[in-house]
PDB file of C-alpha atoms in Angstrom:
ATOM      1  CA  MET Q 271     -46.493-106.908  -6.759  1.00 67.00           C
ATOM      2  CA  PRO Q 272     -48.882-109.556  -5.294  1.00 78.00           C
ATOM      3  CA  ALA Q 273     -48.896-107.624  -2.005  1.00 79.00           C
ATOM      4  CA  ILE Q 274     -49.814-104.390  -3.779  1.00 78.00           C
ATOM      5  CA  ILE Q 275     -52.565-106.088  -5.798  1.00 83.00           C
ATOM      6  CA  CYS Q 276     -54.050-107.558  -2.615  1.00 83.00           C
ATOM      7  CA  LEU Q 277     -53.957-104.157  -0.920  1.00 79.00           C
ATOM      8  CA  LEU Q 278     -55.532-102.378  -3.902  1.00 77.00           C
ATOM      9  CA  LEU Q 279     -58.340-104.928  -4.101  1.00 80.00           C
ATOM     10  CA  ALA Q 280     -58.998-104.645  -0.368  1.00 79.00           C
ATOM     11  CA  LEU Q 281     -59.166-100.846  -0.553  1.00 74.00           C
ATOM     12  CA  HIS Q 282     -61.396-100.985  -3.621  1.00 71.00           C
ATOM     13  CA  TRP Q 283     -63.842-103.539  -2.232  1.00 74.00           C
ATOM     14  CA  GLY Q 284     -63.860-102.476   1.409  1.00 72.00           C
ATOM     15  CA  GLY Q 285     -66.981-100.584   2.410  1.00 62.00           C
ATOM     16  CA  SER Q 286     -68.382-100.489  -1.131  1.00 64.00           C
ATOM     17  CA  GLN Q 287     -68.814-103.984  -2.583  1.00 72.00           C
ATOM     18  CA  TYR Q 288     -68.136-105.849   0.665  1.00 73.00           C
ATOM     19  CA  PRO Q 289     -68.120-104.832   4.355  1.00 74.00           C
ATOM     20  CA  TRP Q 290     -64.701-104.102   5.829  1.00 69.00           C
ATOM     21  CA  ASP Q 291     -65.063-107.085   8.161  1.00 71.00           C
ATOM     22  CA  SER Q 292     -65.971-109.499   5.345  1.00 80.00           C
ATOM     23  CA  SER Q 293     -63.744-112.514   4.777  1.00 79.00           C
ATOM     24  CA  ARG Q 294     -62.693-111.298   1.318  1.00 80.00           C
ATOM     25  CA  VAL Q 295     -61.469-107.905   2.498  1.00 79.00           C
ATOM     26  CA  THR Q 296     -59.826-109.083   5.708  1.00 84.00           C
ATOM     27  CA  SER Q 297     -58.113-111.962   3.886  1.00 86.00           C
ATOM     28  CA  LEU Q 298     -56.672-109.586   1.303  1.00 82.00           C
ATOM     29  CA  LEU Q 299     -55.466-107.179   3.996  1.00 81.00           C
ATOM     30  CA  LEU Q 300     -53.865-109.993   5.981  1.00 86.00           C
ATOM     31  CA  LEU Q 301     -52.240-111.444   2.867  1.00 85.00           C
ATOM     32  CA  SER Q 302     -50.876-108.035   1.914  1.00 82.00           C
ATOM     33  CA  GLY Q 303     -49.603-107.511   5.456  1.00 82.00           C
ATOM     34  CA  PHE Q 304     -47.832-110.872   5.264  1.00 80.00           C
ATOM     35  CA  LEU Q 305     -46.324-110.495   1.788  1.00 80.00           C
ATOM     36  CA  ILE Q 306     -44.848-107.024   2.303  1.00 76.00           C
ATOM     37  CA  PRO Q 307     -42.552-108.056   5.215  1.00 85.00           C
ATOM     38  CA  VAL Q 308     -41.618-111.219   3.293  1.00 82.00           C
ATOM     39  CA  PHE Q 309     -40.594-109.116   0.296  1.00 75.00           C
ATOM     40  CA  ILE Q 310     -38.548-106.783   2.515  1.00 75.00           C
ATOM     41  CA  TYR Q 311     -36.828-109.745   4.177  1.00 78.00           C
ATOM     42  CA  VAL Q 312     -35.974-111.383   0.843  1.00 80.00           C
ATOM     43  CA  GLN Q 313     -34.624-108.108  -0.518  1.00 74.00           C
ATOM     44  CA  HIS Q 314     -32.455-107.682   2.582  1.00 75.00           C
ATOM     45  CA  ARG Q 315     -31.071-111.217   2.338  1.00 76.00           C
ATOM     46  CA  MET Q 316     -30.236-110.833  -1.356  1.00 78.00           C
ATOM     47  CA  GLY Q 317     -28.013-107.833  -0.678  1.00 72.00           C
ATOM     48  CA  ASP Q 318     -26.550-106.323  -3.833  1.00 74.00           C
ATOM     49  CA  ARG Q 319     -28.535-108.794  -5.959  1.00 76.00           C
ATOM     50  CA  ALA Q 320     -31.844-107.409  -4.701  1.00 74.00           C
ATOM     51  CA  THR Q 321     -34.284-105.491  -6.881  1.00 76.00           C
ATOM     52  CA  VAL Q 322     -33.417-102.412  -4.825  1.00 78.00           C
ATOM     53  CA  PRO Q 323     -30.062-103.047  -3.112  1.00 84.00           C
ATOM     54  CA  PRO Q 324     -29.964-102.034   0.572  1.00 83.00           C
ATOM     55  CA  ARG Q 325     -27.024 -99.692  -0.102  1.00 88.00           C
ATOM     56  CA  ILE Q 326     -29.410 -97.512  -2.124  1.00 90.00           C
ATOM     57  CA  LEU Q 327     -32.195 -97.501   0.452  1.00 86.00           C
ATOM     58  CA  LYS Q 328     -29.728 -96.620   3.206  1.00 88.00           C
ATOM     59  CA  LYS Q 329     -29.142 -93.244   1.560  1.00 92.00           C
ATOM     60  CA  ARG Q 330     -31.193 -90.724   3.513  1.00 94.00           C
ATOM     61  CA  THR Q 331     -32.077 -88.673   0.459  1.00 95.00           C
ATOM     62  CA  VAL Q 332     -33.292 -91.756  -1.411  1.00 95.00           C
ATOM     63  CA  TRP Q 333     -35.785 -93.037   1.143  1.00 95.00           C
ATOM     64  CA  SER Q 334     -36.945 -89.562   2.149  1.00 96.00           C
ATOM     65  CA  SER Q 335     -37.425 -88.589  -1.504  1.00 96.00           C
ATOM     66  CA  ALA Q 336     -39.426 -91.781  -2.055  1.00 95.00           C
ATOM     67  CA  ILE Q 337     -41.687 -90.919   0.891  1.00 96.00           C
ATOM     68  CA  PHE Q 338     -42.166 -87.388  -0.432  1.00 97.00           C
ATOM     69  CA  GLU Q 339     -42.900 -88.618  -3.954  1.00 97.00           C
ATOM     70  CA  PHE Q 340     -45.344 -91.232  -2.653  1.00 96.00           C
ATOM     71  CA  PHE Q 341     -47.481 -88.569  -1.014  1.00 97.00           C
ATOM     72  CA  ILE Q 342     -47.166 -86.023  -3.814  1.00 96.00           C
ATOM     73  CA  GLY Q 343     -48.361 -88.674  -6.257  1.00 95.00           C
ATOM     74  CA  ALA Q 344     -51.239 -89.483  -3.917  1.00 95.00           C
ATOM     75  CA  CYS Q 345     -52.515 -85.930  -3.439  1.00 95.00           C
ATOM     76  CA  PHE Q 346     -52.031 -84.859  -7.059  1.00 96.00           C
ATOM     77  CA  LEU Q 347     -53.690 -87.856  -8.711  1.00 95.00           C
ATOM     78  CA  LEU Q 348     -56.526 -87.813  -6.175  1.00 95.00           C
ATOM     79  CA  ALA Q 349     -57.348 -84.207  -7.026  1.00 94.00           C
ATOM     80  CA  MET Q 350     -56.925 -84.749 -10.758  1.00 94.00           C
ATOM     81  CA  TYR Q 351     -59.301 -87.706 -10.563  1.00 94.00           C
ATOM     82  CA  PHE Q 352     -62.063 -86.171  -8.443  1.00 96.00           C
ATOM     83  CA  LEU Q 353     -62.011 -82.493  -9.428  1.00 96.00           C
ATOM     84  CA  PRO Q 354     -63.664 -83.181 -12.825  1.00 95.00           C
ATOM     85  CA  PHE Q 355     -66.456 -84.971 -10.925  1.00 94.00           C
ATOM     86  CA  TRP Q 356     -66.987 -81.776  -8.928  1.00 96.00           C
ATOM     87  CA  PHE Q 357     -67.260 -79.702 -12.095  1.00 96.00           C
ATOM     88  CA  GLN Q 358     -69.698 -82.182 -13.623  1.00 95.00           C
ATOM     89  CA  ALA Q 359     -71.919 -82.834 -10.605  1.00 94.00           C
ATOM     90  CA  VAL Q 360     -71.854 -79.477  -8.825  1.00 93.00           C
ATOM     91  CA  LYS Q 361     -71.335 -77.037 -11.700  1.00 94.00           C
ATOM     92  CA  GLY Q 362     -73.237 -79.037 -14.298  1.00 92.00           C
ATOM     93  CA  ALA Q 363     -70.313 -79.140 -16.731  1.00 92.00           C
ATOM     94  CA  SER Q 364     -70.003 -81.738 -19.462  1.00 92.00           C
ATOM     95  CA  ALA Q 365     -67.153 -84.245 -19.467  1.00 90.00           C
ATOM     96  CA  VAL Q 366     -65.273 -82.150 -22.043  1.00 94.00           C
ATOM     97  CA  SER Q 367     -65.912 -78.877 -20.212  1.00 94.00           C
ATOM     98  CA  SER Q 368     -64.764 -80.364 -16.904  1.00 94.00           C
ATOM     99  CA  GLY Q 369     -61.482 -81.307 -18.549  1.00 93.00           C
ATOM    100  CA  ILE Q 370     -61.048 -77.744 -19.788  1.00 95.00           C
ATOM    101  CA  MET Q 371     -61.877 -76.383 -16.329  1.00 96.00           C
ATOM    102  CA  ASN Q 372     -59.106 -78.601 -14.948  1.00 95.00           C
ATOM    103  CA  ILE Q 373     -56.464 -76.940 -17.130  1.00 95.00           C
ATOM    104  CA  PRO Q 374     -55.386 -74.330 -14.505  1.00 96.00           C
ATOM    105  CA  MET Q 375     -53.903 -77.063 -12.317  1.00 96.00           C
ATOM    106  CA  LEU Q 376     -52.186 -78.861 -15.180  1.00 95.00           C
ATOM    107  CA  LEU Q 377     -50.833 -75.630 -16.642  1.00 96.00           C
ATOM    108  CA  SER Q 378     -49.491 -74.417 -13.305  1.00 97.00           C
ATOM    109  CA  VAL Q 379     -47.813 -77.803 -12.727  1.00 96.00           C
ATOM    110  CA  VAL Q 380     -46.059 -77.569 -16.092  1.00 96.00           C
ATOM    111  CA  LEU Q 381     -45.029 -73.916 -15.740  1.00 97.00           C
ATOM    112  CA  PHE Q 382     -43.731 -74.266 -12.184  1.00 97.00           C
ATOM    113  CA  THR Q 383     -41.929 -77.503 -13.042  1.00 96.00           C
ATOM    114  CA  VAL Q 384     -40.045 -75.751 -15.837  1.00 95.00           C
ATOM    115  CA  ALA Q 385     -39.367 -72.641 -13.743  1.00 95.00           C
ATOM    116  CA  SER Q 386     -38.093 -74.615 -10.746  1.00 95.00           C
ATOM    117  CA  GLY Q 387     -35.883 -76.731 -13.006  1.00 92.00           C
ATOM    118  CA  ILE Q 388     -34.268 -73.600 -14.446  1.00 93.00           C
ATOM    119  CA  ILE Q 389     -33.693 -72.131 -10.985  1.00 94.00           C
ATOM    120  CA  VAL Q 390     -32.228 -75.355  -9.583  1.00 93.00           C
ATOM    121  CA  THR Q 391     -29.867 -75.594 -12.560  1.00 90.00           C
ATOM    122  CA  SER Q 392     -28.533 -72.076 -11.970  1.00 90.00           C
ATOM    123  CA  TRP Q 393     -28.689 -71.964  -8.158  1.00 92.00           C
ATOM    124  CA  GLY Q 394     -27.852 -75.583  -7.400  1.00 88.00           C
ATOM    125  CA  TYR Q 395     -30.134 -76.421  -4.466  1.00 93.00           C
ATOM    126  CA  TYR Q 396     -33.327 -78.443  -4.833  1.00 95.00           C
ATOM    127  CA  THR Q 397     -34.274 -79.060  -1.191  1.00 96.00           C
ATOM    128  CA  PRO Q 398     -35.946 -75.646  -0.674  1.00 96.00           C
ATOM    129  CA  PHE Q 399     -38.316 -76.457  -3.523  1.00 97.00           C
ATOM    130  CA  ILE Q 400     -39.203 -79.816  -1.979  1.00 97.00           C
ATOM    131  CA  ILE Q 401     -39.982 -78.154   1.349  1.00 97.00           C
ATOM    132  CA  GLY Q 402     -41.839 -75.334  -0.399  1.00 96.00           C
ATOM    133  CA  ALA Q 403     -43.971 -77.880  -2.229  1.00 97.00           C
ATOM    134  CA  ALA Q 404     -44.820 -79.605   1.055  1.00 97.00           C
ATOM    135  CA  VAL Q 405     -46.084 -76.237   2.340  1.00 96.00           C
ATOM    136  CA  LEU Q 406     -47.968 -75.055  -0.760  1.00 96.00           C
ATOM    137  CA  MET Q 407     -49.759 -78.313  -1.576  1.00 97.00           C
ATOM    138  CA  PRO Q 408     -51.733 -78.628   1.696  1.00 97.00           C
ATOM    139  CA  ILE Q 409     -52.801 -75.000   1.322  1.00 97.00           C
ATOM    140  CA  GLY Q 410     -54.080 -75.525  -2.220  1.00 96.00           C
ATOM    141  CA  TYR Q 411     -55.806 -78.824  -1.565  1.00 97.00           C
ATOM    142  CA  GLY Q 412     -57.116 -77.597   1.770  1.00 97.00           C
ATOM    143  CA  LEU Q 413     -58.756 -74.662   0.008  1.00 97.00           C
ATOM    144  CA  MET Q 414     -60.400 -77.124  -2.391  1.00 96.00           C
ATOM    145  CA  THR Q 415     -62.293 -78.627   0.541  1.00 96.00           C
ATOM    146  CA  THR Q 416     -64.133 -75.291   0.823  1.00 96.00           C
ATOM    147  CA  LEU Q 417     -65.520 -75.471  -2.730  1.00 96.00           C
ATOM    148  CA  ASN Q 418     -69.311 -75.440  -2.841  1.00 94.00           C
ATOM    149  CA  ILE Q 419     -72.213 -74.783  -5.176  1.00 93.00           C
ATOM    150  CA  ASP Q 420     -71.709 -71.010  -4.972  1.00 93.00           C
ATOM    151  CA  SER Q 421     -67.938 -71.062  -5.631  1.00 94.00           C
ATOM    152  CA  GLY Q 422     -67.048 -68.965  -8.673  1.00 94.00           C
ATOM    153  CA  PRO Q 423     -64.180 -69.181 -11.173  1.00 95.00           C
ATOM    154  CA  ALA Q 424     -61.911 -67.068  -8.968  1.00 96.00           C
ATOM    155  CA  ALA Q 425     -62.069 -69.774  -6.297  1.00 96.00           C
ATOM    156  CA  TRP Q 426     -61.736 -72.945  -8.345  1.00 96.00           C
ATOM    157  CA  ILE Q 427     -59.112 -71.460 -10.660  1.00 96.00           C
ATOM    158  CA  GLY Q 428     -57.098 -69.873  -7.851  1.00 97.00           C
ATOM    159  CA  PHE Q 429     -57.132 -72.988  -5.689  1.00 97.00           C
ATOM    160  CA  GLN Q 430     -55.964 -75.110  -8.613  1.00 97.00           C
ATOM    161  CA  ILE Q 431     -53.090 -72.724  -9.326  1.00 97.00           C
ATOM    162  CA  ILE Q 432     -51.882 -72.833  -5.707  1.00 97.00           C
ATOM    163  CA  ALA Q 433     -52.033 -76.632  -5.578  1.00 97.00           C
ATOM    164  CA  GLY Q 434     -50.485 -76.947  -9.035  1.00 96.00           C
ATOM    165  CA  ALA Q 435     -47.655 -74.613  -8.087  1.00 97.00           C
ATOM    166  CA  GLY Q 436     -46.847 -76.794  -5.095  1.00 96.00           C
ATOM    167  CA  VAL Q 437     -46.865 -79.954  -7.170  1.00 97.00           C
ATOM    168  CA  GLY Q 438     -44.885 -78.289  -9.959  1.00 96.00           C
ATOM    169  CA  ILE Q 439     -41.990 -77.075  -7.831  1.00 96.00           C
ATOM    170  CA  GLY Q 440     -41.698 -80.374  -5.981  1.00 95.00           C
ATOM    171  CA  MET Q 441     -42.649 -83.334  -8.133  1.00 94.00           C
ATOM    172  CA  GLN Q 442     -39.477 -83.574 -10.225  1.00 93.00           C
ATOM    173  CA  GLN Q 443     -36.943 -82.599  -7.545  1.00 95.00           C
ATOM    174  CA  PRO Q 444     -36.585 -86.106  -6.021  1.00 96.00           C
ATOM    175  CA  LEU Q 445     -35.434 -87.387  -9.424  1.00 95.00           C
ATOM    176  CA  THR Q 446     -32.691 -84.772  -9.324  1.00 94.00           C
ATOM    177  CA  ALA Q 447     -31.872 -85.497  -5.682  1.00 94.00           C
ATOM    178  CA  VAL Q 448     -31.210 -89.209  -6.171  1.00 94.00           C
ATOM    179  CA  GLN Q 449     -28.899 -88.475  -9.093  1.00 93.00           C
ATOM    180  CA  VAL Q 450     -26.842 -86.221  -6.834  1.00 93.00           C
ATOM    181  CA  VAL Q 451     -26.394 -88.685  -3.961  1.00 93.00           C
ATOM    182  CA  LEU Q 452     -26.073 -91.992  -5.835  1.00 92.00           C
ATOM    183  CA  ASP Q 453     -23.193 -93.459  -7.779  1.00 90.00           C
ATOM    184  CA  ILE Q 454     -23.775 -93.410 -11.509  1.00 90.00           C
ATOM    185  CA  ALA Q 455     -24.347 -97.186 -11.590  1.00 89.00           C
ATOM    186  CA  ASP Q 456     -27.168 -96.884  -9.035  1.00 91.00           C
ATOM    187  CA  VAL Q 457     -28.949 -93.914 -10.611  1.00 92.00           C
ATOM    188  CA  PRO Q 458     -31.314 -95.983 -12.829  1.00 92.00           C
ATOM    189  CA  THR Q 459     -32.487 -97.999  -9.818  1.00 92.00           C
ATOM    190  CA  GLY Q 460     -32.852 -94.871  -7.702  1.00 93.00           C
ATOM    191  CA  THR Q 461     -34.908 -92.999 -10.274  1.00 94.00           C
ATOM    192  CA  ALA Q 462     -37.059 -96.084 -10.907  1.00 94.00           C
ATOM    193  CA  LEU Q 463     -37.752 -96.272  -7.165  1.00 93.00           C
ATOM    194  CA  ILE Q 464     -38.899 -92.637  -7.104  1.00 95.00           C
ATOM    195  CA  ILE Q 465     -41.180 -93.122 -10.101  1.00 94.00           C
ATOM    196  CA  PHE Q 466     -42.583 -96.309  -8.545  1.00 91.00           C
ATOM    197  CA  ALA Q 467     -43.271 -94.488  -5.265  1.00 94.00           C
ATOM    198  CA  GLN Q 468     -45.193 -91.779  -7.111  1.00 94.00           C
ATOM    199  CA  ALA Q 469     -47.261 -94.297  -9.075  1.00 92.00           C
ATOM    200  CA  LEU Q 470     -47.918 -96.409  -5.973  1.00 90.00           C
ATOM    201  CA  GLY Q 471     -49.111 -93.411  -3.973  1.00 93.00           C
ATOM    202  CA  GLY Q 472     -51.491 -92.424  -6.725  1.00 92.00           C
ATOM    203  CA  ALA Q 473     -52.832 -95.941  -7.225  1.00 88.00           C
ATOM    204  CA  LEU Q 474     -53.395 -96.623  -3.526  1.00 88.00           C
ATOM    205  CA  PHE Q 475     -55.036 -93.335  -2.676  1.00 92.00           C
ATOM    206  CA  VAL Q 476     -57.188 -93.018  -5.782  1.00 91.00           C
ATOM    207  CA  THR Q 477     -58.537 -96.448  -4.866  1.00 87.00           C
ATOM    208  CA  ALA Q 478     -58.992 -95.359  -1.253  1.00 88.00           C
ATOM    209  CA  GLY Q 479     -60.556 -92.096  -2.430  1.00 91.00           C
ATOM    210  CA  ASN Q 480     -63.103 -94.016  -4.487  1.00 89.00           C
ATOM    211  CA  THR Q 481     -64.093 -95.955  -1.398  1.00 88.00           C
ATOM    212  CA  VAL Q 482     -64.384 -92.755   0.654  1.00 90.00           C
ATOM    213  CA  PHE Q 483     -66.449 -91.109  -2.079  1.00 93.00           C
ATOM    214  CA  SER Q 484     -68.840 -94.042  -2.508  1.00 89.00           C
ATOM    215  CA  ASN Q 485     -69.426 -94.468   1.215  1.00 89.00           C
ATOM    216  CA  ARG Q 486     -69.827 -90.761   1.951  1.00 93.00           C
ATOM    217  CA  LEU Q 487     -72.077 -90.140  -1.057  1.00 94.00           C
ATOM    218  CA  VAL Q 488     -74.521 -92.778   0.150  1.00 92.00           C
ATOM    219  CA  ALA Q 489     -74.387 -91.312   3.670  1.00 93.00           C
ATOM    220  CA  PHE Q 490     -74.960 -87.737   2.500  1.00 95.00           C
ATOM    221  CA  LEU Q 491     -77.784 -88.779   0.173  1.00 94.00           C
ATOM    222  CA  ALA Q 492     -79.496 -90.384   3.164  1.00 93.00           C
ATOM    223  CA  GLU Q 493     -79.037 -87.102   5.035  1.00 93.00           C
ATOM    224  CA  TYR Q 494     -80.103 -84.617   2.341  1.00 94.00           C
ATOM    225  CA  VAL Q 495     -82.608 -86.617   0.237  1.00 93.00           C
ATOM    226  CA  PRO Q 496     -83.501 -89.764   2.207  1.00 93.00           C
ATOM    227  CA  HIS Q 497     -86.321 -90.721  -0.177  1.00 91.00           C
ATOM    228  CA  VAL Q 498     -83.989 -90.915  -3.205  1.00 91.00           C
ATOM    229  CA  ASP Q 499     -82.541 -94.321  -4.068  1.00 91.00           C
ATOM    230  CA  PRO Q 500     -78.716 -93.985  -3.824  1.00 90.00           C
ATOM    231  CA  GLN Q 501     -78.273 -96.631  -6.512  1.00 90.00           C
ATOM    232  CA  VAL Q 502     -80.121 -94.412  -9.003  1.00 91.00           C
ATOM    233  CA  VAL Q 503     -77.749 -91.523  -8.287  1.00 90.00           C
ATOM    234  CA  VAL Q 504     -74.630 -93.681  -8.424  1.00 87.00           C
ATOM    235  CA  SER Q 505     -75.721 -95.328 -11.673  1.00 88.00           C
ATOM    236  CA  ALA Q 506     -76.478 -91.951 -13.283  1.00 89.00           C
ATOM    237  CA  GLY Q 507     -72.921 -90.713 -12.799  1.00 87.00           C
ATOM    238  CA  ALA Q 508     -71.777 -87.155 -12.199  1.00 89.00           C
ATOM    239  CA  THR Q 509     -73.057 -85.844 -15.539  1.00 88.00           C
ATOM    240  CA  GLY Q 510     -76.451 -87.547 -15.358  1.00 90.00           C
ATOM    241  CA  ILE Q 511     -77.735 -86.770 -11.874  1.00 90.00           C
ATOM    242  CA  ARG Q 512     -79.899 -83.835 -12.961  1.00 89.00           C
ATOM    243  CA  GLY Q 513     -81.880 -86.049 -15.293  1.00 88.00           C
ATOM    244  CA  ALA Q 514     -82.039 -89.062 -13.001  1.00 88.00           C
ATOM    245  CA  VAL Q 515     -83.963 -87.532 -10.087  1.00 90.00           C
ATOM    246  CA  ALA Q 516     -86.985 -85.290  -9.705  1.00 89.00           C
ATOM    247  CA  ALA Q 517     -86.405 -81.541 -10.089  1.00 89.00           C
ATOM    248  CA  GLN Q 518     -87.119 -80.859  -6.420  1.00 92.00           C
ATOM    249  CA  ASP Q 519     -84.428 -83.365  -5.405  1.00 92.00           C
ATOM    250  CA  VAL Q 520     -81.617 -82.025  -7.598  1.00 91.00           C
ATOM    251  CA  ASP Q 521     -80.341 -79.501  -5.035  1.00 93.00           C
ATOM    252  CA  GLY Q 522     -80.140 -82.145  -2.327  1.00 94.00           C
ATOM    253  CA  VAL Q 523     -78.312 -84.586  -4.594  1.00 93.00           C
ATOM    254  CA  VAL Q 524     -75.864 -81.877  -5.689  1.00 94.00           C
ATOM    255  CA  HIS Q 525     -75.203 -80.968  -2.050  1.00 95.00           C
ATOM    256  CA  ALA Q 526     -74.576 -84.645  -1.284  1.00 94.00           C
ATOM    257  CA  TYR Q 527     -72.129 -84.882  -4.191  1.00 95.00           C
ATOM    258  CA  ASN Q 528     -70.351 -81.711  -3.067  1.00 96.00           C
ATOM    259  CA  SER Q 529     -70.016 -82.957   0.505  1.00 96.00           C
ATOM    260  CA  ALA Q 530     -68.741 -86.373  -0.600  1.00 95.00           C
ATOM    261  CA  LEU Q 531     -66.173 -84.812  -2.928  1.00 96.00           C
ATOM    262  CA  SER Q 532     -65.065 -82.451  -0.147  1.00 96.00           C
ATOM    263  CA  ASN Q 533     -64.188 -85.573   1.837  1.00 95.00           C
ATOM    264  CA  CYS Q 534     -62.051 -86.749  -1.087  1.00 95.00           C
ATOM    265  CA  PHE Q 535     -60.262 -83.395  -1.159  1.00 96.00           C
ATOM    266  CA  LEU Q 536     -59.658 -83.842   2.571  1.00 96.00           C
ATOM    267  CA  VAL Q 537     -57.781 -87.038   1.742  1.00 95.00           C
ATOM    268  CA  SER Q 538     -55.722 -85.039  -0.782  1.00 96.00           C
ATOM    269  CA  THR Q 539     -55.007 -82.454   1.902  1.00 97.00           C
ATOM    270  CA  ALA Q 540     -53.948 -85.137   4.382  1.00 96.00           C
ATOM    271  CA  THR Q 541     -51.566 -86.811   1.933  1.00 96.00           C
ATOM    272  CA  ALA Q 542     -50.168 -83.438   0.846  1.00 97.00           C
ATOM    273  CA  SER Q 543     -49.538 -82.592   4.504  1.00 96.00           C
ATOM    274  CA  ALA Q 544     -47.825 -85.942   5.082  1.00 97.00           C
ATOM    275  CA  ALA Q 545     -45.292 -85.112   2.346  1.00 96.00           C
ATOM    276  CA  ILE Q 546     -43.505 -82.824   4.805  1.00 96.00           C
ATOM    277  CA  PHE Q 547     -42.149 -85.872   6.663  1.00 96.00           C
ATOM    278  CA  GLY Q 548     -40.117 -86.843   3.618  1.00 96.00           C
ATOM    279  CA  ALA Q 549     -39.334 -83.278   2.554  1.00 96.00           C
ATOM    280  CA  VAL Q 550     -37.547 -82.226   5.740  1.00 96.00           C
ATOM    281  CA  MET Q 551     -35.278 -85.285   5.637  1.00 96.00           C
ATOM    282  CA  VAL Q 552     -33.859 -84.626   2.156  1.00 95.00           C
ATOM    283  CA  GLU Q 553     -30.215 -83.594   2.389  1.00 94.00           C
ATOM    284  CA  TRP Q 554     -29.164 -80.107   1.322  1.00 93.00           C
ATOM    285  CA  LYS Q 555     -26.793 -80.791  -1.543  1.00 92.00           C
ATOM    286  CA  SER Q 556     -26.016 -78.882  -4.716  1.00 90.00           C
ATOM    287  CA  VAL Q 557     -26.245 -80.098  -8.289  1.00 88.00           C
ATOM    288  CA  LYS Q 558     -23.202 -77.997  -9.132  1.00 80.00           C
ATOM    289  CA  GLY Q 559     -20.416 -80.147 -10.503  1.00 69.00           C
ATOM    290  CA  LYS Q 560     -22.701 -83.165 -10.846  1.00 68.00           C
ATOM    291  CA  ASN Q 561     -23.326 -84.875 -14.157  1.00 63.00           C
ATOM    292  CA  ILE Q 562     -27.099 -85.207 -13.960  1.00 63.00           C
ATOM    293  CA  GLU Q 563     -30.100 -84.927 -16.229  1.00 61.00           C
ATOM    294  CA  MET Q 564     -32.472 -82.265 -14.979  1.00 54.00           C
ATOM    295  CA  ALA Q 565     -36.114 -83.347 -15.074  1.00 49.00           C
ATOM    296  CA  ALA Q 566     -38.438 -81.053 -16.977  1.00 44.00           C
TER     297      ALA Q 566
END
């Protein structure tokens, strides 16, 4: 936990509040880099008394599922966090309206999660859905990088559905996979590891995404409207930019916001693409004959 806190603080401060080469940021990165190997070493020495016993991590499906879930948590939470900003800043939606406009992704996640759970229960195999998710997600999030001021509902609804479908068919499958390959006594630890990986991926990359957004927004403001004070735009927030700058500068500020958010969606696309490295390593096993609880 201390290592993760140090890493999160470094990612949050780096490039925004303090330069990346500042003593605060570099110290936190070095401390995190030191504590993580120490934690791994201690866990290895403790054996079966470790928080996550090595016998669990040695299971191919467990560590590959954790990798997959780490990246799916990263790409999904990144998009869920920044997409409302796009609706507010670029489309001029209110905070409430931006939440409503985000429903297509949430609804598709829920529907495809339920549908994939039903199919896995009857068919038995979950690995194809994990691989399918690793293919669909980069497509959906990659398409989101093309969103611009002129994008209509067909684009932002359709792109959300594609990304949500990928997340929906894949997000819950690792929880099923670890129940298949682990002994019943190890299942609670295995499922906790998967949930932790998902939460960690989201926390790390939302923090990193904030840094990317802040840095790129300032850079794009300097490019599109160099005479506008970036601090005024940042302080106004996504919903207040139209009232914070002169009318002739609104288009430039909106373009800067759109470009900065496109960079955030690129991070989502990259993490979604990285999920394939975990997906292809998950073993092909059936849930048939296994006493498991299907995630819904």
